XYZ file of C-alpha atoms in Angstrom:
634
model
C -5.968 -8.050 25.809
C -4.958 -7.032 22.388
C -2.749 -7.879 18.687
C -1.881 -6.134 15.149
C -1.357 -3.549 16.055
C 0.947 0.406 16.098
C 2.016 0.237 19.507
C -0.330 -0.022 22.249
C -2.203 -2.846 23.413
C -3.563 -4.051 20.165
C -1.046 -3.154 17.595
C -2.040 -1.441 14.458
C 0.978 -1.721 12.528
C 1.592 -4.873 13.258
C 0.367 -3.861 11.126
C -2.821 -4.807 10.054
C -4.076 -6.723 7.267
C -5.908 -9.612 8.739
C -3.425 -12.014 10.215
C -3.528 -15.626 9.278
C -2.237 -16.521 12.711
C -5.131 -15.875 14.969
C -3.956 -14.525 18.233
C -6.060 -13.732 21.110
C -5.016 -10.286 20.529
C -6.531 -8.254 17.809
C -3.828 -6.928 15.611
C -2.496 -4.807 18.366
C -0.541 -5.083 21.578
C -1.224 -3.123 24.840
C -3.681 -1.154 26.824
C -5.046 1.726 24.867
C -2.867 1.684 21.824
C -4.060 2.457 18.337
C -4.844 -0.483 16.091
C -1.963 -1.733 14.095
C -2.364 -0.256 10.685
C -3.143 -3.172 8.456
C -0.790 -4.009 5.691
C -3.166 -4.618 2.806
C -2.448 -7.592 0.593
C -1.635 -6.642 -2.940
C -3.616 -8.473 -5.573
C -2.705 -9.074 -9.161
C -3.842 -6.312 -11.438
C -6.899 -6.930 -13.547
C -6.612 -6.742 -17.278
C -3.468 -5.956 -19.199
C -0.488 -5.360 -17.018
C 0.825 -1.802 -17.097
C 4.307 -1.128 -18.282
C 6.804 -2.005 -15.638
C 9.204 0.537 -14.285
C 12.872 -0.319 -14.184
C 13.650 -2.811 -11.449
C 16.065 -0.473 -9.712
C 13.463 2.181 -9.003
C 10.914 -0.084 -7.295
C 13.661 -1.682 -5.220
C 14.919 1.708 -4.058
C 11.412 2.900 -3.320
C 10.536 -0.275 -1.414
C 13.678 0.004 0.683
C 13.027 3.651 1.498
C 9.370 3.012 2.346
C 10.338 0.059 4.517
C 12.809 2.230 6.413
C 10.189 4.968 6.917
C 7.715 2.423 8.259
C 10.298 0.794 10.517
C 11.406 4.124 11.999
C 7.825 5.230 12.561
C 6.960 1.929 14.173
C 9.987 2.054 16.476
C 9.249 5.638 17.550
C 5.607 4.823 18.160
C 6.357 1.644 20.070
C 9.005 3.336 22.189
C 6.454 5.897 23.325
C 3.927 3.081 23.610
C 6.067 1.450 26.278
C 6.297 4.744 28.134
C 2.523 4.984 27.950
C 2.126 1.393 29.147
C 4.460 2.090 32.048
C 2.328 5.120 32.950
C -0.865 3.036 32.798
C 0.640 0.299 34.951
C 1.961 2.838 37.446
C -1.415 4.580 37.622
C -3.790 1.603 37.659
C -1.782 -1.435 38.750
C -1.733 -4.868 37.163
C -4.962 -6.359 38.464
C -8.508 -5.297 39.302
C -8.649 -1.703 38.067
C -5.931 -2.347 35.469
C -7.817 -5.324 34.016
C -11.080 -3.370 33.933
C -9.619 -0.412 32.035
C -7.544 -2.586 29.716
C -10.535 -4.648 28.584
C -12.731 -1.561 28.075
C -10.055 0.335 26.172
C -9.322 -2.639 23.893
C -12.960 -3.208 22.948
C -13.108 -0.439 20.296
C -10.203 -2.007 18.471
C -11.708 -5.469 18.778
C -15.106 -4.435 17.415
C -13.608 -2.282 14.662
C -11.173 -4.943 13.448
C -13.821 -7.647 13.558
C -16.444 -5.784 11.539
C -14.552 -3.234 9.437
C -10.778 -3.333 9.777
C -10.201 -6.607 7.973
C -12.350 -5.567 5.043
C -10.597 -2.235 4.608
C -7.167 -3.821 4.981
C -7.921 -6.401 2.299
C -9.504 -4.389 -0.475
C -9.155 -0.653 0.030
C -5.722 0.088 -1.442
C -6.004 -2.387 -4.356
C -9.394 -0.935 -5.280
C -8.163 2.660 -5.138
C -5.111 1.856 -7.241
C -7.217 -0.050 -9.771
C -9.689 2.847 -10.016
C -6.890 5.374 -10.457
C -5.533 3.342 -13.376
C -8.818 2.584 -15.140
C -11.278 5.429 -14.454
C -11.279 8.509 -16.639
C -11.200 10.851 -13.640
C -8.309 8.999 -12.040
C -10.607 7.316 -9.517
C -11.636 10.559 -7.767
C -15.385 9.872 -7.779
C -14.869 6.219 -6.869
C -12.688 7.198 -3.894
C -15.294 9.703 -2.690
C -18.047 7.091 -2.890
C -15.991 4.416 -1.149
C -15.034 6.789 1.670
C -18.642 7.886 2.055
C -20.124 4.406 2.297
C -17.408 3.327 4.733
C -17.932 6.473 6.815
C -21.662 5.813 7.082
C -20.953 2.211 8.087
C -18.535 3.424 10.770
C -21.131 5.766 12.259
C -23.750 3.015 12.384
C -21.271 0.561 13.875
C -20.084 3.018 16.531
C -23.612 3.937 17.666
C -24.674 0.285 17.760
C -21.588 -0.735 19.761
C -22.125 2.099 22.252
C -25.734 1.050 22.808
C -24.685 -2.582 23.232
C -21.705 -1.847 25.497
C -22.953 -4.054 28.398
C -23.353 -7.025 26.049
C -19.925 -6.464 24.497
C -18.266 -6.175 27.911
C -19.942 -9.395 29.024
C -18.796 -11.172 25.850
C -15.135 -10.215 26.326
C -14.761 -10.214 30.109
C -17.175 -12.730 31.574
C -17.338 -10.644 34.763
C -20.290 -11.483 37.020
C -22.696 -8.664 38.038
C -20.924 -6.365 40.441
C -18.733 -3.317 40.814
C -15.993 -4.555 38.484
C -18.436 -5.225 35.636
C -20.147 -1.867 36.141
C -16.815 -0.041 36.086
C -15.743 -1.834 32.898
C -19.023 -0.848 31.219
C -18.562 2.776 32.321
C -15.051 2.843 30.835
C -16.365 1.203 27.651
C -19.011 3.883 27.102
C -16.283 6.511 26.927
C -13.891 4.351 24.885
C -16.211 2.813 22.258
C -16.475 6.064 20.203
C -12.861 5.305 19.296
C -14.296 2.858 16.726
C -15.238 5.739 14.441
C -11.868 7.456 14.715
C -9.948 4.187 14.278
C -11.909 3.761 11.062
C -11.239 7.313 9.876
C -7.540 6.826 10.611
C -7.488 3.616 8.562
C -9.472 5.095 5.655
C -7.319 8.190 5.361
C -4.161 6.149 5.855
C -5.070 3.785 3.034
C -5.756 6.734 0.713
C -2.253 7.979 1.517
C -0.737 4.517 0.963
C -2.418 4.259 -2.432
C -0.603 7.497 -3.298
C 2.747 6.145 -2.046
C 2.627 8.272 1.117
C 3.565 5.826 3.905
C 5.109 8.006 6.577
C 2.106 9.744 8.135
C 0.179 6.580 8.976
C 3.205 5.177 10.792
C 4.124 8.378 12.622
C 0.798 9.860 13.781
C 0.310 7.121 16.429
C 3.140 8.945 18.215
C 0.621 11.750 18.848
C -1.808 9.267 20.394
C 0.873 8.034 22.770
C 1.833 11.568 23.784
C -1.797 12.352 24.638
C -2.168 9.086 26.597
C 1.022 9.750 28.573
C -0.262 13.219 29.463
C -3.682 11.866 30.485
C -2.322 9.209 32.837
C 0.250 11.612 34.225
C -2.600 14.009 34.984
C -4.585 11.202 36.608
C -1.663 10.374 38.891
C -1.556 14.033 39.965
C -5.245 14.909 40.364
C -7.033 11.528 40.361
C -8.316 9.614 43.351
C -5.368 7.181 43.157
C -7.879 4.378 43.742
C -6.400 1.029 44.685
C -9.601 -1.017 44.221
C -12.409 -0.906 41.664
C -14.984 0.253 44.209
C -12.884 3.335 45.039
C -12.872 4.734 41.492
C -14.810 7.999 41.161
C -16.905 9.257 38.255
C -14.293 11.957 37.612
C -11.627 9.230 37.283
C -13.716 7.362 34.708
C -14.338 10.527 32.674
C -10.676 11.549 32.702
C -9.311 8.129 31.758
C -12.041 7.249 29.253
C -12.292 10.570 27.430
C -8.531 11.079 27.568
C -7.901 7.730 25.879
C -10.441 8.529 23.164
C -8.901 11.973 22.644
C -5.617 10.276 21.728
C -7.297 8.354 18.882
C -8.997 11.549 17.662
C -5.648 13.352 17.517
C -4.120 10.366 15.711
C -6.782 10.498 12.970
C -6.714 14.280 12.609
C -2.926 14.139 12.320
C -3.288 12.621 8.821
C -5.084 15.669 7.396
C -1.955 17.727 6.557
C -0.486 14.832 4.558
C -3.800 14.282 2.772
C -3.940 17.930 1.744
C -0.334 17.967 0.593
C -1.037 14.895 -1.563
C -3.771 16.822 -3.355
C -6.614 14.752 -1.911
C -9.966 16.474 -1.328
C -12.932 14.432 -0.169
C -16.473 15.281 -1.307
C -19.208 13.028 0.140
C -21.114 11.169 -2.577
C -24.202 9.036 -2.034
C -24.784 7.916 -5.641
C -23.656 4.393 -4.815
C -25.941 2.441 -7.155
C -24.148 1.178 -10.236
C -20.816 2.644 -9.102
C -18.994 -0.693 -8.955
C -18.878 -0.858 -5.150
C -20.363 -4.349 -5.007
C -17.177 -6.003 -6.290
C -14.860 -4.800 -3.499
C -17.464 -5.660 -0.873
C -17.838 -9.191 -2.228
C -14.083 -9.690 -2.533
C -13.697 -8.848 1.167
C -15.944 -11.699 2.310
C -13.094 -14.142 3.008
C -11.052 -11.483 4.784
C -14.046 -10.589 6.954
C -14.576 -14.258 7.789
C -10.892 -14.554 8.726
C -11.075 -11.591 11.091
C -14.302 -12.907 12.605
C -12.629 -16.234 13.381
C -9.636 -14.402 14.841
C -11.829 -12.267 17.078
C -13.828 -15.285 18.193
C -10.580 -16.804 19.393
C -9.670 -13.492 21.010
C -12.977 -13.386 22.856
C -12.383 -16.878 24.248
C -8.861 -16.050 25.383
C -9.876 -12.654 26.747
C -12.521 -14.300 28.920
C -10.167 -17.044 30.054
C -7.436 -14.564 30.999
C -9.917 -12.324 32.842
C -11.289 -15.310 34.770
C -7.760 -16.493 35.504
C -7.129 -13.133 37.162
C -10.259 -13.556 39.292
C -9.171 -17.056 40.333
C -5.774 -15.701 41.359
C -7.407 -12.956 43.426
C -9.678 -15.464 45.165
C -6.634 -17.631 45.883
C -4.998 -14.540 47.475
C -1.966 -14.764 45.208
C 0.092 -11.556 45.628
C 0.580 -10.834 41.929
C -1.331 -9.978 38.760
C -2.119 -13.245 36.975
C -4.858 -12.120 34.578
C -5.551 -10.266 31.388
C -3.173 -7.438 32.239
C -0.101 -9.683 32.439
C -1.035 -11.487 29.229
C -1.572 -8.264 27.276
C 1.575 -6.482 28.415
C 3.771 -9.494 27.717
C 2.225 -9.729 24.275
C 2.911 -6.050 23.669
C 6.632 -6.713 24.121
C 6.474 -9.932 22.127
C 5.074 -8.361 18.930
C 7.635 -5.540 18.711
C 10.118 -7.509 16.531
C 7.349 -8.525 14.149
C 6.114 -4.950 13.785
C 9.542 -3.375 13.361
C 11.331 -6.070 11.339
C 8.984 -8.522 9.643
C 6.116 -6.248 8.656
C 8.430 -3.575 7.259
C 10.358 -6.100 5.155
C 7.268 -7.933 3.909
C 5.406 -4.736 3.032
C 8.298 -3.683 0.821
C 8.177 -7.099 -0.931
C 4.438 -7.179 -1.665
C 4.423 -5.125 -4.890
C 7.191 -7.214 -6.455
C 5.543 -10.481 -5.383
C 2.246 -9.335 -6.877
C 3.904 -8.499 -10.180
C 5.535 -11.944 -10.168
C 2.152 -13.565 -9.494
C 0.564 -11.656 -12.373
C 3.331 -12.880 -14.704
C 2.992 -16.466 -13.447
C 6.490 -16.493 -11.906
C 5.395 -18.193 -8.699
C 8.834 -19.504 -7.787
C 10.027 -15.891 -7.587
C 7.486 -15.301 -4.822
C 9.007 -18.181 -2.889
C 12.547 -16.931 -3.546
C 11.631 -13.434 -2.354
C 10.103 -14.795 0.835
C 13.049 -17.134 1.465
C 15.470 -14.237 1.054
C 13.406 -12.092 3.429
C 13.343 -14.863 6.056
C 17.128 -15.284 5.792
C 17.619 -11.541 6.145
C 15.344 -11.273 9.183
C 16.726 -14.390 10.925
C 19.854 -12.548 12.082
C 17.599 -10.118 13.973
C 14.609 -12.244 15.000
C 16.579 -15.139 16.521
C 18.869 -12.961 18.721
C 15.811 -11.021 19.932
C 14.178 -14.335 20.829
C 17.260 -15.333 22.812
C 17.275 -11.971 24.614
C 13.576 -12.281 25.473
C 14.102 -15.724 26.965
C 17.349 -14.907 28.778
C 16.680 -11.374 30.006
C 12.887 -11.327 30.326
C 13.085 -10.360 34.008
C 15.199 -7.297 33.266
C 13.102 -6.297 30.232
C 9.760 -6.448 32.023
C 11.105 -4.759 35.144
C 12.362 -1.814 33.080
C 9.133 -1.601 31.085
C 6.503 -2.203 33.758
C 7.848 -2.307 37.319
C 6.728 1.184 38.285
C 4.126 2.689 40.586
C 1.626 0.058 41.743
C 3.301 -2.756 39.820
C 5.279 -4.934 42.210
C 8.318 -7.103 41.450
C 5.992 -10.123 41.670
C 3.721 -8.612 38.990
C 6.710 -7.942 36.723
C 7.940 -11.500 37.295
C 4.632 -12.888 35.998
C 4.834 -10.737 32.860
C 8.405 -11.981 32.355
C 7.353 -15.637 32.490
C 4.520 -14.995 30.042
C 6.966 -13.198 27.740
C 9.310 -16.192 27.785
C 6.456 -18.525 26.838
C 5.475 -16.211 23.980
C 9.061 -15.603 22.815
C 9.842 -19.253 22.155
C 7.406 -19.073 19.255
C 8.587 -15.691 17.924
C 10.501 -16.998 14.851
C 7.512 -19.145 13.861
C 5.124 -16.229 14.453
C 7.124 -13.892 12.202
C 7.749 -16.511 9.513
C 4.073 -17.432 9.345
C 3.095 -13.810 8.848
C 5.557 -13.475 5.965
C 4.534 -16.729 4.284
C 0.854 -15.813 4.418
C 1.572 -12.693 2.342
C 2.499 -15.053 -0.484
C -1.157 -16.108 -0.762
C -2.342 -12.507 -0.706
C 0.126 -11.621 -3.464
C -1.617 -14.242 -5.600
C -5.037 -12.807 -4.748
C -5.949 -15.792 -2.560
C -7.709 -14.889 0.701
C -9.512 -18.221 1.066
C -6.494 -20.371 1.948
C -5.333 -18.015 4.756
C -8.843 -18.229 6.181
C -8.726 -21.998 6.561
C -5.189 -21.847 7.921
C -6.445 -19.348 10.493
C -9.265 -21.663 11.496
C -6.708 -24.370 12.285
C -4.384 -22.065 14.243
C -7.123 -20.290 16.214
C -8.767 -23.568 17.136
C -5.423 -24.837 18.419
C -4.729 -21.645 20.346
C -8.165 -21.347 21.944
C -8.433 -25.071 22.624
C -5.053 -25.367 24.353
C -5.738 -22.152 26.289
C -8.922 -23.756 27.573
C -6.945 -26.834 28.597
C -4.504 -24.602 30.500
C -7.376 -22.813 32.251
C -9.076 -26.001 33.388
C -6.049 -28.081 34.317
C -3.442 -25.696 35.715
C -3.143 -24.050 39.090
C -4.188 -20.323 39.009
C -0.515 -19.399 39.416
C 0.317 -20.971 36.035
C -2.814 -20.470 33.905
C -1.635 -17.308 32.115
C 1.783 -18.801 31.410
C 0.095 -21.929 30.060
C -2.095 -19.819 27.778
C 0.966 -18.074 26.358
C 2.503 -21.492 25.733
C -0.671 -22.449 23.871
C -0.100 -19.570 21.460
C 3.478 -20.735 20.860
C 2.266 -24.223 19.979
C -0.329 -22.678 17.655
C 2.387 -20.558 15.995
C 4.562 -23.593 15.281
C 1.606 -25.519 13.868
C 0.536 -22.517 11.787
C 3.937 -21.892 10.194
C 4.262 -25.586 9.323
C 0.824 -25.687 7.678
C 1.310 -22.344 5.932
C 4.728 -23.301 4.583
C 3.425 -26.643 3.309
C 0.338 -25.102 1.678
C 2.257 -22.216 0.116
C 4.991 -24.494 -1.226
C 2.384 -26.712 -2.841
C 0.638 -23.704 -4.363
C 3.841 -22.172 -5.701
C 4.742 -25.420 -7.457
C 1.469 -25.172 -9.377
C 2.388 -22.042 -11.339
C 0.193 -21.448 -14.395
C 1.861 -22.368 -17.673
C 2.491 -19.285 -19.790
C 0.871 -19.334 -23.185
C 3.482 -19.891 -25.931
C 2.623 -18.986 -29.531
C 2.454 -22.103 -31.714
C 4.993 -20.796 -34.171
C 7.476 -20.187 -31.353
C 7.179 -23.664 -29.889
C 10.064 -26.130 -30.197
C 9.979 -29.116 -32.517
C 8.494 -31.990 -30.503
C 11.076 -34.370 -31.947
C 13.837 -32.382 -30.306
C 12.382 -32.896 -26.839
C 12.093 -36.670 -26.967
C 13.997 -38.321 -24.179
C 14.550 -35.082 -22.268
C 13.538 -34.769 -18.630
C 11.362 -31.925 -17.532
C 12.639 -30.117 -14.484
C 10.385 -30.528 -11.501
C 8.663 -27.263 -10.507
C 10.115 -25.723 -7.357
C 8.505 -23.365 -4.881
C 11.645 -21.323 -4.262
C 10.960 -21.314 -0.497
C 13.999 -23.449 0.389
C 12.426 -24.376 3.703
C 15.244 -26.697 4.754
C 17.946 -24.071 4.200
C 15.943 -21.377 6.001
C 15.318 -23.647 9.004
C 18.980 -24.691 9.114
C 20.035 -21.043 9.087
C 17.743 -20.243 12.017
C 19.198 -23.150 14.003
C 22.773 -22.066 13.206
C 22.107 -18.520 14.414
C 20.464 -19.908 17.551
C 23.524 -22.040 18.302
C 25.758 -19.017 17.746
C 23.772 -17.080 20.357
C 23.680 -19.794 23.045
C 27.102 -19.127 24.665
C 26.287 -15.438 24.821
C 22.900 -16.209 26.362
C 24.561 -18.222 29.162
C 26.967 -15.351 29.791
C 24.106 -12.819 29.690
C 22.210 -14.759 32.360
C 25.129 -14.671 34.772
C 25.984 -11.042 33.967
C 22.412 -9.934 34.668
C 22.369 -11.884 37.934
C 25.658 -10.260 38.962
C 24.257 -6.746 38.474
C 21.215 -7.671 40.534
C 17.735 -6.049 40.704
C 16.881 -2.379 40.856
C 16.589 0.125 38.042
C 20.331 0.484 37.532
C 21.003 -3.237 37.886
C 18.263 -4.204 35.429
C 19.361 -1.634 32.856
C 23.048 -2.515 33.179
C 22.277 -6.227 33.056
C 20.156 -5.769 29.932
C 22.798 -3.744 28.106
C 25.721 -5.963 29.088
C 23.733 -9.147 28.448
C 22.677 -7.915 25.002
C 26.303 -7.136 24.173
C 27.311 -10.653 25.239
C 24.693 -12.247 22.956
C 25.732 -10.095 19.984
C 29.417 -10.825 20.594
C 28.692 -14.543 20.640
C 26.593 -14.240 17.475
C 29.270 -12.404 15.489
C 32.060 -14.667 16.727
C 30.355 -17.975 15.939
C 28.119 -17.182 12.960
C 30.813 -17.719 10.314
C 32.063 -21.070 11.673
C 28.451 -22.250 11.785
C 27.751 -21.141 8.218
C 25.553 -18.141 9.036
C 28.053 -15.391 8.265
C 26.256 -14.150 5.139
C 23.025 -13.639 7.089
C 24.721 -11.889 10.017
C 26.943 -9.562 7.950
C 24.144 -7.045 7.102
C 23.255 -6.736 10.801
C 26.887 -6.057 11.656
C 27.037 -3.339 9.009
C 23.864 -1.705 10.369
C 25.465 -1.630 13.832
C 28.697 -0.194 12.337
C 30.619 -3.266 13.534
C 33.591 -4.409 11.386
C 32.757 -7.845 10.083
C 34.581 -9.901 7.428
C 32.639 -10.049 4.195
C 31.465 -13.672 3.789
C 32.493 -15.612 0.712
C 29.596 -15.757 -1.720
C 28.918 -18.092 -4.586
C 29.674 -15.274 -7.008
C 33.056 -14.479 -5.511
C 34.064 -18.123 -5.397
C 33.288 -18.638 -9.077
C 30.326 -20.966 -8.500
C 27.063 -20.442 -10.288
C 24.621 -18.446 -8.194
C 20.866 -18.743 -8.614
């Protein structure tokens, strides 16, 4: 099982600064994918604020960078689905598939738990700060920071490899036997990925600090290409084992080393961009007195957050693995374990990685500048605007996931050893996940408001609440439900946790934004106190406009409902099979979009839907705005 990530089982794009919503999946989404590159929180600059560039330039740059990241994420995820389809076709959805998936996700889990969150939280801010304040432009500081992190990665990788049986036991719960032994064998070949995941993140953050965003989002494509080739080769020359006890040593070497090779290529793929940016790394071990203690201390809360997230992931990983064993013992003819959970989650996080993360990443610099200036309500306004913009995309995708899940999962996974029954299970899990998609995306965006203000402590406590809810309800599902429904119940637990998390995060952020620091006003510039007698001070506002944002989401949902009903019947009319599923998905999607565009304006959501129509090159009447109607516009 996996979360944040760029496109494979645990998503790295998804980006990857530590999430405040703890999912059983480590910032990533599917078997063998690279870790979602964390989106580091931007913190207010220390000391005097540098001169600000004109507003137009940052806005243009943010939009361009967001587009680059979105395109890279989409390309990587598209190939990630091809890779996942190859893995499913080669290994199946239970037994061997579960064993490989758990082993191949462990490097990402260990890396994110012990290193990834720290790097995502402090690396870019520290490099930028050093570049602005050090006489050499931060060159020596960057060399030292890379060196100490590289040494830590080597130690961590060697320790994890030596402890592979313990790590496998912690995340699988498999009893002694062939399946456990096979998972450990896979893990020994996959765990060296920890080092190369770390190198990829380190180099990527150096590039991001130099405003080079494209390479880190596009090189995961290379990883997917390698993985596709490896599993294609296995299907041609492998043993084509159907059970774990039929897997040969040659199969383990090919699959394990091949998966690790993909991560190596992904990391090495950043070198050309590093060289073109003028970066040259020279190892430096003169760490004492170099100011490295401050970034390490500032990462403590982020590390604690990731640790809590991974603890929840370990619980859910074990529960899903055991659910698969229970289903096998009950002789249920379908995959009802970790594999179904992970692959459904991989589909579920795509909208967040492509839409939400790209939009929020582009907002972070501006929100951080607003926090530095004490304009907290602007942070809320920026987030509210982003949520309104994304609603026209996130809500229709949610409707499509719920309505056409059978067609989506059949196209993505029903190949090779994966049966229609296996794909049906993944579809039901996807539906349970998808119901919470708007809350999941909104919570991620709102949490960035805390990071913009340099606050990593509040997201930690919010994560404790959400992970406890997720893990606790997943345990309830495991103990109370029939094996046929455990995995679906666990996905429902995450949806409940998402709704709780967005409510808590929105409440906490709104309260914090209303407590903006009062700017210092010179005494001579202050107004005469006698002139303010009897006047009413305006009540501070957060700028989040939670009621309006929620109402907009509901209006877009209502606009999509007639199309969803039509899409259901259209898909059923086309029937199963590759052609039927593809035709049903395309025609059903068109029906939902048609319903959205036809009903959005009458329901008051025309302004939010208009940008989507323009992106799709669909003629759409320009909605009446406050400016055009002569009313005052905030």
